[in-house]
Every structure is written in C-alpha cells, then in structure tokens.
Amino acid sequence: QAQLVESGGGSVQAGGSLRLSCVASGRISGADCMAWFRQAPGKEREDVASIVVGTQYTSYTDSLRGRFTISHDNPKNTVYLQMNGLKPEDTAMYYCAAATILGWGCLARRGADFGAWGQGTHVTVSS
C-alpha cells in the first residue's frame, strides 16, 4: 500500500528550528519528485519546497528560501524539511507529497502534479 507518513511537527518559539520527516513506502517509494506543502488555518495551500529525487536539484518558494532546506535520503526513502528561524506565520499543517514521472517539472512545485499525499504534521510557532 502506497503511503507517506510525516513526523517532526510540534510547538516551538519564534526563532527556533524543527526538522520534518516524511517516509515513503509502497509504490511511491520510487517517486522521482518529493515536496512539502503547507496550509495555515483559513488560508489556501502553499507550496514550500521540492526536490528531484537522486539529485541535488531543489526549489523553494521565494519567501522561505534561506530558512528552509529540503533533502532526501534515498536508502531510507525519506524526505526532510529543515526549518530554521521559524516565525509565527510559519504556523500551519505541513504535508509531504510525492510524484512520479515528473522530471524537471518537479521544481515548479504545482500541487496538482502530486498524486500521493501524507496526512500532515502540525507546526505551531509562538511569538
């Protein structure tokens, strides 16, 4: 059964750090694109970052570049999101997503391209 399971969310004070993890299993363990999205209460889903699996190619939404880092561990089928300098506006549910046969389109971070999604992990940043 295809599955994405996120972990690592929690509550942190502004300026703190968290590292989110997402383990892929089943048929999506061979995905060529992994990404993180987030959705704050009352707001639309926002793309965060993506990575072409097996490469160093990543992309970020402009407002988060420099504070967030996406990485992937192939043997563990796990994608990470390191979040530093967290701000209250980073409070949201963070979702992991996977796509196959996406190629360089991965770097566009279009939510509609991703067929597999996790259940999310919540991040709360207090001021």
JSON list of C-alpha atoms in Angstrom, two decimals, residues 59-120:
[
{"chain": "A", "resi": 59, "resn": "SER", "atom": "CA", "xyz": [13.36, 24.58, -5.45]},
{"chain": "A", "resi": 60, "resn": "TYR", "atom": "CA", "xyz": [11.77, 26.81, -2.84]},
{"chain": "A", "resi": 61, "resn": "THR", "atom": "CA", "xyz": [9.05, 29.36, -2.64]},
{"chain": "A", "resi": 62, "resn": "ASP", "atom": "CA", "xyz": [10.86, 32.68, -2.58]},
{"chain": "A", "resi": 63, "resn": "SER", "atom": "CA", "xyz": [9.74, 33.78, 0.88]},
{"chain": "A", "resi": 64, "resn": "LEU", "atom": "CA", "xyz": [11.17, 30.66, 2.50]},
{"chain": "A", "resi": 65, "resn": "ARG", "atom": "CA", "xyz": [14.47, 30.31, 0.68]},
{"chain": "A", "resi": 66, "resn": "GLY", "atom": "CA", "xyz": [17.35, 30.62, 3.10]},
{"chain": "A", "resi": 67, "resn": "ARG", "atom": "CA", "xyz": [15.40, 29.48, 6.13]},
{"chain": "A", "resi": 68, "resn": "PHE", "atom": "CA", "xyz": [14.07, 26.11, 4.93]},
{"chain": "A", "resi": 69, "resn": "THR", "atom": "CA", "xyz": [16.09, 23.27, 3.42]},
{"chain": "A", "resi": 70, "resn": "ILE", "atom": "CA", "xyz": [14.71, 20.16, 1.73]},
{"chain": "A", "resi": 71, "resn": "SER", "atom": "CA", "xyz": [16.77, 17.00, 1.45]},
{"chain": "A", "resi": 72, "resn": "HIS", "atom": "CA", "xyz": [16.26, 13.34, 0.61]},
{"chain": "A", "resi": 73, "resn": "ASP", "atom": "CA", "xyz": [17.79, 10.13, 1.89]},
{"chain": "A", "resi": 74, "resn": "ASN", "atom": "CA", "xyz": [17.44, 7.56, -0.87]},
{"chain": "A", "resi": 75, "resn": "PRO", "atom": "CA", "xyz": [18.15, 4.39, 1.12]},
{"chain": "A", "resi": 76, "resn": "LYS", "atom": "CA", "xyz": [15.63, 5.44, 3.74]},
{"chain": "A", "resi": 77, "resn": "ASN", "atom": "CA", "xyz": [13.04, 6.69, 1.22]},
{"chain": "A", "resi": 78, "resn": "THR", "atom": "CA", "xyz": [12.74, 9.72, 3.44]},
{"chain": "A", "resi": 79, "resn": "VAL", "atom": "CA", "xyz": [12.47, 13.41, 2.64]},
{"chain": "A", "resi": 80, "resn": "TYR", "atom": "CA", "xyz": [13.29, 16.04, 5.23]},
{"chain": "A", "resi": 81, "resn": "LEU", "atom": "CA", "xyz": [12.44, 19.68, 5.71]},
{"chain": "A", "resi": 82, "resn": "GLN", "atom": "CA", "xyz": [14.82, 21.55, 7.98]},
{"chain": "A", "resi": 83, "resn": "MET", "atom": "CA", "xyz": [13.17, 24.74, 9.17]},
{"chain": "A", "resi": 84, "resn": "ASN", "atom": "CA", "xyz": [15.27, 27.40, 10.88]},
{"chain": "A", "resi": 85, "resn": "GLY", "atom": "CA", "xyz": [14.44, 30.85, 12.14]},
{"chain": "A", "resi": 86, "resn": "LEU", "atom": "CA", "xyz": [10.80, 29.92, 12.48]},
{"chain": "A", "resi": 87, "resn": "LYS", "atom": "CA", "xyz": [8.23, 32.70, 12.58]},
{"chain": "A", "resi": 88, "resn": "PRO", "atom": "CA", "xyz": [4.63, 32.72, 13.83]},
{"chain": "A", "resi": 89, "resn": "GLU", "atom": "CA", "xyz": [3.48, 32.97, 10.21]},
{"chain": "A", "resi": 90, "resn": "ASP", "atom": "CA", "xyz": [5.06, 29.55, 9.60]},
{"chain": "A", "resi": 91, "resn": "THR", "atom": "CA", "xyz": [2.33, 28.02, 11.75]},
{"chain": "A", "resi": 92, "resn": "ALA", "atom": "CA", "xyz": [0.50, 25.52, 9.54]},
{"chain": "A", "resi": 93, "resn": "MET", "atom": "CA", "xyz": [-0.15, 21.91, 8.75]},
{"chain": "A", "resi": 94, "resn": "TYR", "atom": "CA", "xyz": [2.77, 20.65, 6.68]},
{"chain": "A", "resi": 95, "resn": "TYR", "atom": "CA", "xyz": [2.16, 17.99, 4.06]},
{"chain": "A", "resi": 96, "resn": "CYS", "atom": "CA", "xyz": [4.57, 15.73, 2.25]},
{"chain": "A", "resi": 97, "resn": "ALA", "atom": "CA", "xyz": [3.78, 14.87, -1.38]},
{"chain": "A", "resi": 98, "resn": "ALA", "atom": "CA", "xyz": [5.24, 12.56, -3.99]},
{"chain": "A", "resi": 99, "resn": "ALA", "atom": "CA", "xyz": [5.06, 12.40, -7.76]},
{"chain": "A", "resi": 100, "resn": "THR", "atom": "CA", "xyz": [6.36, 10.04, -10.39]},
{"chain": "A", "resi": 101, "resn": "ILE", "atom": "CA", "xyz": [7.46, 10.67, -13.98]},
{"chain": "A", "resi": 102, "resn": "LEU", "atom": "CA", "xyz": [7.52, 14.40, -13.27]},
{"chain": "A", "resi": 103, "resn": "GLY", "atom": "CA", "xyz": [11.11, 15.11, -14.24]},
{"chain": "A", "resi": 104, "resn": "TRP", "atom": "CA", "xyz": [12.16, 18.73, -14.04]},
{"chain": "A", "resi": 105, "resn": "GLY", "atom": "CA", "xyz": [8.54, 19.73, -13.59]},
{"chain": "A", "resi": 106, "resn": "CYS", "atom": "CA", "xyz": [9.20, 18.81, -10.00]},
{"chain": "A", "resi": 107, "resn": "LEU", "atom": "CA", "xyz": [10.84, 22.18, -9.49]},
{"chain": "A", "resi": 108, "resn": "ALA", "atom": "CA", "xyz": [7.60, 24.01, -10.35]},
{"chain": "A", "resi": 109, "resn": "ARG", "atom": "CA", "xyz": [6.01, 22.72, -7.15]},
{"chain": "A", "resi": 110, "resn": "ARG", "atom": "CA", "xyz": [2.49, 22.51, -8.62]},
{"chain": "A", "resi": 111, "resn": "GLY", "atom": "CA", "xyz": [0.24, 20.74, -6.17]},
{"chain": "A", "resi": 112, "resn": "ALA", "atom": "CA", "xyz": [-1.88, 19.27, -8.95]},
{"chain": "A", "resi": 113, "resn": "ASP", "atom": "CA", "xyz": [1.13, 17.28, -10.19]},
{"chain": "A", "resi": 114, "resn": "PHE", "atom": "CA", "xyz": [1.39, 15.29, -6.98]},
{"chain": "A", "resi": 115, "resn": "GLY", "atom": "CA", "xyz": [-0.67, 12.15, -6.71]},
{"chain": "A", "resi": 116, "resn": "ALA", "atom": "CA", "xyz": [0.33, 11.00, -3.26]},
{"chain": "A", "resi": 117, "resn": "TRP", "atom": "CA", "xyz": [-0.05, 12.99, -0.07]},
{"chain": "A", "resi": 118, "resn": "GLY", "atom": "CA", "xyz": [0.58, 12.37, 3.60]},
{"chain": "A", "resi": 119, "resn": "GLN", "atom": "CA", "xyz": [-1.77, 13.17, 6.44]},
{"chain": "A", "resi": 120, "resn": "GLY", "atom": "CA", "xyz": [0.27, 16.13, 7.58]}
]
